[in-house]
């Protein structure tokens, strides 16, 4: 069954949980990082779900793929900032690993959506 809203997409739901986790964990960063690393990582994370939502609304597969690809890029940018955060001592190894697990799942789902679009098959709500 085709979804009625981007909010019904499993990939968006997982990515939304990831964004919330990013916001929660960055609350503990040093104040001097508020307008630097915290701002960058939050913007990158929020871009993941924003581009999924925007891609969902596009009619052509080519446009959908473009936005899902941008979302994948934002996910990788966020992963980079998580590695940096761990290396700077702002988060624990356990936090880094948990966020990495979430990111890997989102990446797999985004790839599945893209493959389905390339095959001209509707990914529905998977």
mmCIF file with all atom_site columns, C-alpha atoms in Angstrom:
data_model
loop_
_atom_site.group_PDB
_atom_site.id
_atom_site.type_symbol
_atom_site.label_atom_id
_atom_site.label_alt_id
_atom_site.label_comp_id
_atom_site.label_asym_id
_atom_site.label_entity_id
_atom_site.label_seq_id
_atom_site.pdbx_PDB_ins_code
_atom_site.Cartn_x
_atom_site.Cartn_y
_atom_site.Cartn_z
_atom_site.occupancy
_atom_site.B_iso_or_equiv
_atom_site.pdbx_formal_charge
_atom_site.auth_seq_id
_atom_site.auth_comp_id
_atom_site.auth_asym_id
_atom_site.auth_atom_id
_atom_site.pdbx_PDB_model_num
ATOM 1   C CA . UNK A 1 1   ? 0.000  0.000  0.000   1.00 0.00 ? 1   UNK A CA 1
ATOM 2   C CA . UNK A 1 2   ? 1.339  3.411  -0.969  1.00 0.00 ? 2   UNK A CA 1
ATOM 3   C CA . UNK A 1 3   ? 1.986  5.809  1.884   1.00 0.00 ? 3   UNK A CA 1
ATOM 4   C CA . UNK A 1 4   ? -0.098 8.974  2.183   1.00 0.00 ? 4   UNK A CA 1
ATOM 5   C CA . UNK A 1 5   ? 2.637  11.091 3.762   1.00 0.00 ? 5   UNK A CA 1
ATOM 6   C CA . UNK A 1 6   ? 6.414  11.155 4.100   1.00 0.00 ? 6   UNK A CA 1
ATOM 7   C CA . UNK A 1 7   ? 5.834  10.600 7.829   1.00 0.00 ? 7   UNK A CA 1
ATOM 8   C CA . UNK A 1 8   ? 4.680  7.067  7.031   1.00 0.00 ? 8   UNK A CA 1
ATOM 9   C CA . UNK A 1 9   ? 7.984  6.196  5.360   1.00 0.00 ? 9   UNK A CA 1
ATOM 10  C CA . UNK A 1 10  ? 10.028 3.932  7.593   1.00 0.00 ? 10  UNK A CA 1
ATOM 11  C CA . UNK A 1 11  ? 13.215 5.617  6.406   1.00 0.00 ? 11  UNK A CA 1
ATOM 12  C CA . UNK A 1 12  ? 11.863 9.015  7.475   1.00 0.00 ? 12  UNK A CA 1
ATOM 13  C CA . UNK A 1 13  ? 10.766 7.625  10.863  1.00 0.00 ? 13  UNK A CA 1
ATOM 14  C CA . UNK A 1 14  ? 14.210 6.103  11.507  1.00 0.00 ? 14  UNK A CA 1
ATOM 15  C CA . UNK A 1 15  ? 15.944 9.266  10.332  1.00 0.00 ? 15  UNK A CA 1
ATOM 16  C CA . UNK A 1 16  ? 13.692 11.410 12.535  1.00 0.00 ? 16  UNK A CA 1
ATOM 17  C CA . UNK A 1 17  ? 14.674 9.333  15.574  1.00 0.00 ? 17  UNK A CA 1
ATOM 18  C CA . UNK A 1 18  ? 18.315 9.800  14.568  1.00 0.00 ? 18  UNK A CA 1
ATOM 19  C CA . UNK A 1 19  ? 17.895 13.585 14.346  1.00 0.00 ? 19  UNK A CA 1
ATOM 20  C CA . UNK A 1 20  ? 16.292 13.643 17.784  1.00 0.00 ? 20  UNK A CA 1
ATOM 21  C CA . UNK A 1 21  ? 19.219 11.611 19.150  1.00 0.00 ? 21  UNK A CA 1
ATOM 22  C CA . UNK A 1 22  ? 21.675 14.074 17.594  1.00 0.00 ? 22  UNK A CA 1
ATOM 23  C CA . UNK A 1 23  ? 19.876 17.024 19.170  1.00 0.00 ? 23  UNK A CA 1
ATOM 24  C CA . UNK A 1 24  ? 19.812 15.301 22.557  1.00 0.00 ? 24  UNK A CA 1
ATOM 25  C CA . UNK A 1 25  ? 23.481 14.333 22.552  1.00 0.00 ? 25  UNK A CA 1
ATOM 26  C CA . UNK A 1 26  ? 24.693 17.731 21.342  1.00 0.00 ? 26  UNK A CA 1
ATOM 27  C CA . UNK A 1 27  ? 23.081 19.406 24.359  1.00 0.00 ? 27  UNK A CA 1
ATOM 28  C CA . UNK A 1 28  ? 26.100 18.197 26.359  1.00 0.00 ? 28  UNK A CA 1
ATOM 29  C CA . UNK A 1 29  ? 28.716 19.751 24.059  1.00 0.00 ? 29  UNK A CA 1
ATOM 30  C CA . UNK A 1 30  ? 30.799 22.656 25.376  1.00 0.00 ? 30  UNK A CA 1
ATOM 31  C CA . UNK A 1 31  ? 29.176 26.063 25.030  1.00 0.00 ? 31  UNK A CA 1
ATOM 32  C CA . UNK A 1 32  ? 31.975 27.263 22.762  1.00 0.00 ? 32  UNK A CA 1
ATOM 33  C CA . UNK A 1 33  ? 30.829 24.678 20.186  1.00 0.00 ? 33  UNK A CA 1
ATOM 34  C CA . UNK A 1 34  ? 27.233 25.955 20.081  1.00 0.00 ? 34  UNK A CA 1
ATOM 35  C CA . UNK A 1 35  ? 27.741 28.044 16.939  1.00 0.00 ? 35  UNK A CA 1
ATOM 36  C CA . UNK A 1 36  ? 30.373 25.739 15.447  1.00 0.00 ? 36  UNK A CA 1
ATOM 37  C CA . UNK A 1 37  ? 30.172 21.964 15.644  1.00 0.00 ? 37  UNK A CA 1
ATOM 38  C CA . UNK A 1 38  ? 26.748 21.797 17.319  1.00 0.00 ? 38  UNK A CA 1
ATOM 39  C CA . UNK A 1 39  ? 25.224 24.024 14.654  1.00 0.00 ? 39  UNK A CA 1
ATOM 40  C CA . UNK A 1 40  ? 26.859 22.062 11.829  1.00 0.00 ? 40  UNK A CA 1
ATOM 41  C CA . UNK A 1 41  ? 25.913 18.608 13.060  1.00 0.00 ? 41  UNK A CA 1
ATOM 42  C CA . UNK A 1 42  ? 22.333 19.618 13.810  1.00 0.00 ? 42  UNK A CA 1
ATOM 43  C CA . UNK A 1 43  ? 21.888 21.232 10.400  1.00 0.00 ? 43  UNK A CA 1
ATOM 44  C CA . UNK A 1 44  ? 23.328 18.185 8.652   1.00 0.00 ? 44  UNK A CA 1
ATOM 45  C CA . UNK A 1 45  ? 21.104 15.825 10.643  1.00 0.00 ? 45  UNK A CA 1
ATOM 46  C CA . UNK A 1 46  ? 17.956 17.883 10.049  1.00 0.00 ? 46  UNK A CA 1
ATOM 47  C CA . UNK A 1 47  ? 18.778 17.926 6.342   1.00 0.00 ? 47  UNK A CA 1
ATOM 48  C CA . UNK A 1 48  ? 18.471 14.123 6.240   1.00 0.00 ? 48  UNK A CA 1
ATOM 49  C CA . UNK A 1 49  ? 14.752 14.149 7.033   1.00 0.00 ? 49  UNK A CA 1
ATOM 50  C CA . UNK A 1 50  ? 14.072 17.398 5.175   1.00 0.00 ? 50  UNK A CA 1
ATOM 51  C CA . UNK A 1 51  ? 15.382 15.939 1.934   1.00 0.00 ? 51  UNK A CA 1
ATOM 52  C CA . UNK A 1 52  ? 13.477 12.687 2.403   1.00 0.00 ? 52  UNK A CA 1
ATOM 53  C CA . UNK A 1 53  ? 10.299 14.738 2.848   1.00 0.00 ? 53  UNK A CA 1
ATOM 54  C CA . UNK A 1 54  ? 11.057 16.916 -0.154  1.00 0.00 ? 54  UNK A CA 1
ATOM 55  C CA . UNK A 1 55  ? 11.933 13.918 -2.309  1.00 0.00 ? 55  UNK A CA 1
ATOM 56  C CA . UNK A 1 56  ? 8.712  12.205 -1.318  1.00 0.00 ? 56  UNK A CA 1
ATOM 57  C CA . UNK A 1 57  ? 6.726  15.119 -2.764  1.00 0.00 ? 57  UNK A CA 1
ATOM 58  C CA . UNK A 1 58  ? 8.460  15.014 -6.139  1.00 0.00 ? 58  UNK A CA 1
ATOM 59  C CA . UNK A 1 59  ? 6.656  13.364 -9.026  1.00 0.00 ? 59  UNK A CA 1
ATOM 60  C CA . UNK A 1 60  ? 9.499  12.065 -11.155 1.00 0.00 ? 60  UNK A CA 1
ATOM 61  C CA . UNK A 1 61  ? 11.816 9.270  -10.078 1.00 0.00 ? 61  UNK A CA 1
ATOM 62  C CA . UNK A 1 62  ? 14.775 11.382 -11.180 1.00 0.00 ? 62  UNK A CA 1
ATOM 63  C CA . UNK A 1 63  ? 13.787 14.183 -8.783  1.00 0.00 ? 63  UNK A CA 1
ATOM 64  C CA . UNK A 1 64  ? 13.078 11.732 -5.962  1.00 0.00 ? 64  UNK A CA 1
ATOM 65  C CA . UNK A 1 65  ? 16.502 10.122 -6.464  1.00 0.00 ? 65  UNK A CA 1
ATOM 66  C CA . UNK A 1 66  ? 18.190 13.507 -6.363  1.00 0.00 ? 66  UNK A CA 1
ATOM 67  C CA . UNK A 1 67  ? 16.719 14.377 -2.978  1.00 0.00 ? 67  UNK A CA 1
ATOM 68  C CA . UNK A 1 68  ? 17.287 10.914 -1.513  1.00 0.00 ? 68  UNK A CA 1
ATOM 69  C CA . UNK A 1 69  ? 20.895 11.199 -2.663  1.00 0.00 ? 69  UNK A CA 1
ATOM 70  C CA . UNK A 1 70  ? 21.225 14.588 -0.972  1.00 0.00 ? 70  UNK A CA 1
ATOM 71  C CA . UNK A 1 71  ? 19.772 12.990 2.168   1.00 0.00 ? 71  UNK A CA 1
ATOM 72  C CA . UNK A 1 72  ? 22.409 10.258 1.970   1.00 0.00 ? 72  UNK A CA 1
ATOM 73  C CA . UNK A 1 73  ? 25.092 12.958 1.682   1.00 0.00 ? 73  UNK A CA 1
ATOM 74  C CA . UNK A 1 74  ? 23.742 14.722 4.757   1.00 0.00 ? 74  UNK A CA 1
ATOM 75  C CA . UNK A 1 75  ? 23.777 11.417 6.621   1.00 0.00 ? 75  UNK A CA 1
ATOM 76  C CA . UNK A 1 76  ? 27.446 10.925 5.769   1.00 0.00 ? 76  UNK A CA 1
ATOM 77  C CA . UNK A 1 77  ? 28.213 14.504 6.794   1.00 0.00 ? 77  UNK A CA 1
ATOM 78  C CA . UNK A 1 78  ? 26.561 13.807 10.139  1.00 0.00 ? 78  UNK A CA 1
ATOM 79  C CA . UNK A 1 79  ? 28.584 10.594 10.531  1.00 0.00 ? 79  UNK A CA 1
ATOM 80  C CA . UNK A 1 80  ? 31.746 12.628 9.972   1.00 0.00 ? 80  UNK A CA 1
ATOM 81  C CA . UNK A 1 81  ? 30.773 15.060 12.717  1.00 0.00 ? 81  UNK A CA 1
ATOM 82  C CA . UNK A 1 82  ? 30.035 12.157 15.079  1.00 0.00 ? 82  UNK A CA 1
ATOM 83  C CA . UNK A 1 83  ? 33.557 10.791 14.507  1.00 0.00 ? 83  UNK A CA 1
ATOM 84  C CA . UNK A 1 84  ? 34.979 14.262 15.141  1.00 0.00 ? 84  UNK A CA 1
ATOM 85  C CA . UNK A 1 85  ? 32.863 14.604 18.285  1.00 0.00 ? 85  UNK A CA 1
ATOM 86  C CA . UNK A 1 86  ? 34.211 11.329 19.642  1.00 0.00 ? 86  UNK A CA 1
ATOM 87  C CA . UNK A 1 87  ? 37.791 12.284 18.803  1.00 0.00 ? 87  UNK A CA 1
ATOM 88  C CA . UNK A 1 88  ? 37.356 15.629 20.567  1.00 0.00 ? 88  UNK A CA 1
ATOM 89  C CA . UNK A 1 89  ? 35.995 13.851 23.650  1.00 0.00 ? 89  UNK A CA 1
ATOM 90  C CA . UNK A 1 90  ? 32.487 15.313 23.400  1.00 0.00 ? 90  UNK A CA 1
ATOM 91  C CA . UNK A 1 91  ? 30.763 11.923 23.168  1.00 0.00 ? 91  UNK A CA 1
ATOM 92  C CA . UNK A 1 92  ? 31.600 8.423  24.350  1.00 0.00 ? 92  UNK A CA 1
ATOM 93  C CA . UNK A 1 93  ? 32.606 5.494  22.190  1.00 0.00 ? 93  UNK A CA 1
ATOM 94  C CA . UNK A 1 94  ? 29.277 3.897  23.086  1.00 0.00 ? 94  UNK A CA 1
ATOM 95  C CA . UNK A 1 95  ? 27.389 6.986  21.854  1.00 0.00 ? 95  UNK A CA 1
ATOM 96  C CA . UNK A 1 96  ? 29.411 6.984  18.632  1.00 0.00 ? 96  UNK A CA 1
ATOM 97  C CA . UNK A 1 97  ? 28.718 3.298  18.043  1.00 0.00 ? 97  UNK A CA 1
ATOM 98  C CA . UNK A 1 98  ? 24.984 3.615  18.752  1.00 0.00 ? 98  UNK A CA 1
ATOM 99  C CA . UNK A 1 99  ? 24.658 6.564  16.400  1.00 0.00 ? 99  UNK A CA 1
ATOM 100 C CA . UNK A 1 100 ? 26.678 4.615  13.838  1.00 0.00 ? 100 UNK A CA 1
ATOM 101 C CA . UNK A 1 101 ? 24.250 1.699  14.020  1.00 0.00 ? 101 UNK A CA 1
ATOM 102 C CA . UNK A 1 102 ? 21.317 4.052  13.462  1.00 0.00 ? 102 UNK A CA 1
ATOM 103 C CA . UNK A 1 103 ? 23.088 5.768  10.568  1.00 0.00 ? 103 UNK A CA 1
ATOM 104 C CA . UNK A 1 104 ? 23.902 2.440  8.901   1.00 0.00 ? 104 UNK A CA 1
ATOM 105 C CA . UNK A 1 105 ? 20.257 1.384  9.052   1.00 0.00 ? 105 UNK A CA 1
ATOM 106 C CA . UNK A 1 106 ? 19.092 4.691  7.566   1.00 0.00 ? 106 UNK A CA 1
ATOM 107 C CA . UNK A 1 107 ? 21.704 4.376  4.833   1.00 0.00 ? 107 UNK A CA 1
ATOM 108 C CA . UNK A 1 108 ? 20.509 0.859  3.938   1.00 0.00 ? 108 UNK A CA 1
ATOM 109 C CA . UNK A 1 109 ? 16.916 2.062  3.768   1.00 0.00 ? 109 UNK A CA 1
ATOM 110 C CA . UNK A 1 110 ? 17.800 5.065  1.606   1.00 0.00 ? 110 UNK A CA 1
ATOM 111 C CA . UNK A 1 111 ? 19.733 2.796  -0.738  1.00 0.00 ? 111 UNK A CA 1
ATOM 112 C CA . UNK A 1 112 ? 16.754 0.438  -0.951  1.00 0.00 ? 112 UNK A CA 1
ATOM 113 C CA . UNK A 1 113 ? 14.471 3.342  -1.867  1.00 0.00 ? 113 UNK A CA 1
ATOM 114 C CA . UNK A 1 114 ? 16.889 4.475  -4.554  1.00 0.00 ? 114 UNK A CA 1
ATOM 115 C CA . UNK A 1 115 ? 17.233 0.981  -6.001  1.00 0.00 ? 115 UNK A CA 1
ATOM 116 C CA . UNK A 1 116 ? 13.444 0.596  -6.065  1.00 0.00 ? 116 UNK A CA 1
ATOM 117 C CA . UNK A 1 117 ? 13.116 3.924  -7.874  1.00 0.00 ? 117 UNK A CA 1
ATOM 118 C CA . UNK A 1 118 ? 15.769 2.926  -10.393 1.00 0.00 ? 118 UNK A CA 1
ATOM 119 C CA . UNK A 1 119 ? 13.823 -0.274 -11.055 1.00 0.00 ? 119 UNK A CA 1
ATOM 120 C CA . UNK A 1 120 ? 10.640 1.824  -11.293 1.00 0.00 ? 120 UNK A CA 1
ATOM 121 C CA . UNK A 1 121 ? 9.085  -0.013 -8.393  1.00 0.00 ? 121 UNK A CA 1
ATOM 122 C CA . UNK A 1 122 ? 7.251  1.911  -5.705  1.00 0.00 ? 122 UNK A CA 1
ATOM 123 C CA . UNK A 1 123 ? 9.029  1.444  -2.332  1.00 0.00 ? 123 UNK A CA 1
ATOM 124 C CA . UNK A 1 124 ? 5.676  2.124  -0.612  1.00 0.00 ? 124 UNK A CA 1
ATOM 125 C CA . UNK A 1 125 ? 6.229  2.221  3.153   1.00 0.00 ? 125 UNK A CA 1
ATOM 126 C CA . UNK A 1 126 ? 9.180  -0.143 3.399   1.00 0.00 ? 126 UNK A CA 1
#
